[in-house]
mmCIF file of C-alpha atoms in Angstrom:
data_model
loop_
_atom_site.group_PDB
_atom_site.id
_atom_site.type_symbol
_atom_site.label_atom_id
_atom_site.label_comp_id
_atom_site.label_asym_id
_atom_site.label_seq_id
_atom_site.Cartn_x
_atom_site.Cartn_y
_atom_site.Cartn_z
ATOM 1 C CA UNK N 30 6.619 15.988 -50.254
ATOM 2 C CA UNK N 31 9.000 17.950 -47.956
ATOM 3 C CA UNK N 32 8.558 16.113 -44.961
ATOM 4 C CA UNK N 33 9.221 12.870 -46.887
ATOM 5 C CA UNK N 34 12.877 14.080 -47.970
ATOM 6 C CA UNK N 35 13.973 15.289 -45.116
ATOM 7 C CA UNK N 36 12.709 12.102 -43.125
ATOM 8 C CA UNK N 37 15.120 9.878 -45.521
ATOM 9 C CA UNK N 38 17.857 12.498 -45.499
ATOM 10 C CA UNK N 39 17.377 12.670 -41.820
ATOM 11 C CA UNK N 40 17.311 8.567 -41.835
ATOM 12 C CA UNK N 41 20.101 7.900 -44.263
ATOM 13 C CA UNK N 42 22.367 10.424 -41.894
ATOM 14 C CA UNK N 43 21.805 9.025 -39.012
ATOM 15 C CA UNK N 44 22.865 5.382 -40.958
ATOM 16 C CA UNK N 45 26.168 6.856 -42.292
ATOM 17 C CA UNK N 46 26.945 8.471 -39.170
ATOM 18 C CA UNK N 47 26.499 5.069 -37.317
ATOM 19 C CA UNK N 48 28.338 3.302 -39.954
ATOM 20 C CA UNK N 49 31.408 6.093 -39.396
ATOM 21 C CA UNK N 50 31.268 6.174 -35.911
ATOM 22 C CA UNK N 51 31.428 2.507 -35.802
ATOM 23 C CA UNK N 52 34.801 3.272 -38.137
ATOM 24 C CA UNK N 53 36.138 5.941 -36.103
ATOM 25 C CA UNK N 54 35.560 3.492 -33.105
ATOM 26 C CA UNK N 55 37.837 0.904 -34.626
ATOM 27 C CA UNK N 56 40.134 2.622 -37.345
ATOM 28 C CA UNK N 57 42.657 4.787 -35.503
ATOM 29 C CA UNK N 58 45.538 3.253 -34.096
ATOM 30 C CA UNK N 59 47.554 4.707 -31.225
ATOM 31 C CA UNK N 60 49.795 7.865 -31.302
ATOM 32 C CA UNK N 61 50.033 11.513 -31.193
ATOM 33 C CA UNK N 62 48.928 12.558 -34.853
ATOM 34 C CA UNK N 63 46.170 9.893 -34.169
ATOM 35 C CA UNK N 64 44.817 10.830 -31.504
ATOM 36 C CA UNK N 65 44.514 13.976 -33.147
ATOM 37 C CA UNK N 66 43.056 12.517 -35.536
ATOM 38 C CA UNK N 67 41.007 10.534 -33.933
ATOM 39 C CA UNK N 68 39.571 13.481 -31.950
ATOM 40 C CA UNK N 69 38.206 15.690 -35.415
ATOM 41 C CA UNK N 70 36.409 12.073 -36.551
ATOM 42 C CA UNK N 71 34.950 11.863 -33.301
ATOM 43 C CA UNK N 72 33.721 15.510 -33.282
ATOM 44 C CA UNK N 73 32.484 15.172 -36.311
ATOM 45 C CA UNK N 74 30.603 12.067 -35.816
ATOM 46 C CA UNK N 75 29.112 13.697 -32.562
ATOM 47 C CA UNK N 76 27.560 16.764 -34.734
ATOM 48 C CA UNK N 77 27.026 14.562 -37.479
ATOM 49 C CA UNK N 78 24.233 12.488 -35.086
ATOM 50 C CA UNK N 79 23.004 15.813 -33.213
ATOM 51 C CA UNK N 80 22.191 17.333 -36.517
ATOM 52 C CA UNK N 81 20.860 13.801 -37.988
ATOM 53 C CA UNK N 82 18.288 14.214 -35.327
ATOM 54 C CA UNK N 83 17.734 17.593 -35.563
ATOM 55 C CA UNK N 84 16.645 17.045 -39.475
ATOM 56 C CA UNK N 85 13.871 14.928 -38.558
ATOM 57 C CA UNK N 86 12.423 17.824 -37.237
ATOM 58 C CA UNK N 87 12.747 19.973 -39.736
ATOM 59 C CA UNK N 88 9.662 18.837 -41.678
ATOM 60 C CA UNK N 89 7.039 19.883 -39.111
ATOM 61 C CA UNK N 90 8.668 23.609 -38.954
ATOM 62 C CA UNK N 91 7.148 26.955 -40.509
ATOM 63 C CA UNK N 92 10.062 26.521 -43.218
ATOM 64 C CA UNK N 93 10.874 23.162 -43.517
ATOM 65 C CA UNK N 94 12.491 23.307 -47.131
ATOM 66 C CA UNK N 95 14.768 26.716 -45.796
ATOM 67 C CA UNK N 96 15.679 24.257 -42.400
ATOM 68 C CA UNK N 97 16.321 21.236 -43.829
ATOM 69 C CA UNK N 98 18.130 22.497 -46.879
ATOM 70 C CA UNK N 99 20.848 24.676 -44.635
ATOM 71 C CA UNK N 100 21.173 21.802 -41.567
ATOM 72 C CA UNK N 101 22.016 18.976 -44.541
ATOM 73 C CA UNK N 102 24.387 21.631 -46.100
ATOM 74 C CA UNK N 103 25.959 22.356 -42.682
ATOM 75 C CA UNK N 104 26.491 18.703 -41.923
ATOM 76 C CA UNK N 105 28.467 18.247 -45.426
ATOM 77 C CA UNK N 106 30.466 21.251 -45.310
ATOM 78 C CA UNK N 107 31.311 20.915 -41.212
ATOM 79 C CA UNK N 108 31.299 17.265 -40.675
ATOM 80 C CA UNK N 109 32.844 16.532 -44.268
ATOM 81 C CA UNK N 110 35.602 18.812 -44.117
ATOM 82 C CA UNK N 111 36.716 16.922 -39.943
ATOM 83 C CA UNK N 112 35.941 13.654 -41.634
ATOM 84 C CA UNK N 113 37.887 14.033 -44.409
ATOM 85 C CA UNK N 114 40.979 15.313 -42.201
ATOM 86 C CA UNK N 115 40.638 12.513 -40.104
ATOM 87 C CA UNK N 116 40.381 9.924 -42.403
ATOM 88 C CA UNK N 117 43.261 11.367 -45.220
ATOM 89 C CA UNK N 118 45.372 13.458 -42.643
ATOM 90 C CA UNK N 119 44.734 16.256 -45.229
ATOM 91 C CA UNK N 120 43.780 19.606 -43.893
ATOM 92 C CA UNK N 121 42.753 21.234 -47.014
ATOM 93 C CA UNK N 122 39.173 21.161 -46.408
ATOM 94 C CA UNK N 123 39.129 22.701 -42.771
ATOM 95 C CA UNK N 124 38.574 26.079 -43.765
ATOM 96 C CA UNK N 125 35.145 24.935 -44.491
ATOM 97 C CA UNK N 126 34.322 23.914 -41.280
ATOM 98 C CA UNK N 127 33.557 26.974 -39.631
ATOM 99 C CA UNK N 128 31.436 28.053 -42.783
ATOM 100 C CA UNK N 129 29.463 24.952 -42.034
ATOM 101 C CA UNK N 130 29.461 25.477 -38.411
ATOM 102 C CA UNK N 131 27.781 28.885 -39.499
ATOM 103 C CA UNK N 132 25.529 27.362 -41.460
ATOM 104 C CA UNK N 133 24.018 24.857 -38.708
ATOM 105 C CA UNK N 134 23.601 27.516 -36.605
ATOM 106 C CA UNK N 135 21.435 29.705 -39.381
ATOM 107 C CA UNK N 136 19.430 26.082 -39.643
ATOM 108 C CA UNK N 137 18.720 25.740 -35.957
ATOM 109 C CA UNK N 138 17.219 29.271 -36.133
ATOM 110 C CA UNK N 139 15.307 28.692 -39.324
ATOM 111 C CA UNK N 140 13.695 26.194 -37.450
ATOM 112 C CA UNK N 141 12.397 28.757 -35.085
ATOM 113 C CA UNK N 142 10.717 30.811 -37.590
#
């Protein structure tokens, strides 16, 4: 049952995060603040594939409900809150980010156990 969720998780993340890159690709137009801007999409696209990846894994670890469970949180709360700045200019998530940043790391290592 586990390794089913986490395989369409893991698949449906990997669509968005095409689908957003493909946005981030075309969406931005050209200044300073934009580039910016541009920039936190693209870093959160980049993690947002990594860890898209790194879920379909997650089913054939020790703990795959614990692994799974903290990398999909870790994507929403790190890649959300750069998405969301990107996209709205709004910074009122980023304090979030380096929660979630926390939290991928705690899911690579509950991989490992």
């Amino acid at each position: 049952m586990v390794v089913h969720v986490f395989t369409r998780v893991a698949g449906l993340s990997g669509a968005l995060a095409v689908g957003l890159g493909a946005y981030g690709a075309h969406g931005f137009r050209r200044s300073d603040r934009d580039d910016y801007l541009k920039e936190l999409f693209e870093t959160a696209n980049k993690y947002h594939f990594l860890h898209s990846l790194a879920l379909l894994g997650a089913p054939h670890c020790r703990k795959p409900l614990l692994a799974g469970s903290l990398l999909t949180s870790g994507m929403v709360m790190f890649c959300g809150s750069l998405y969301y700045q990107a996209v709205t200019g709004d910074p009122k998530f980023t304090k979030a980010a380096p929660y979630g940043g926390t939290i991928l790391i705690v899911g690579w290592a509950a991989m490992a156990l």
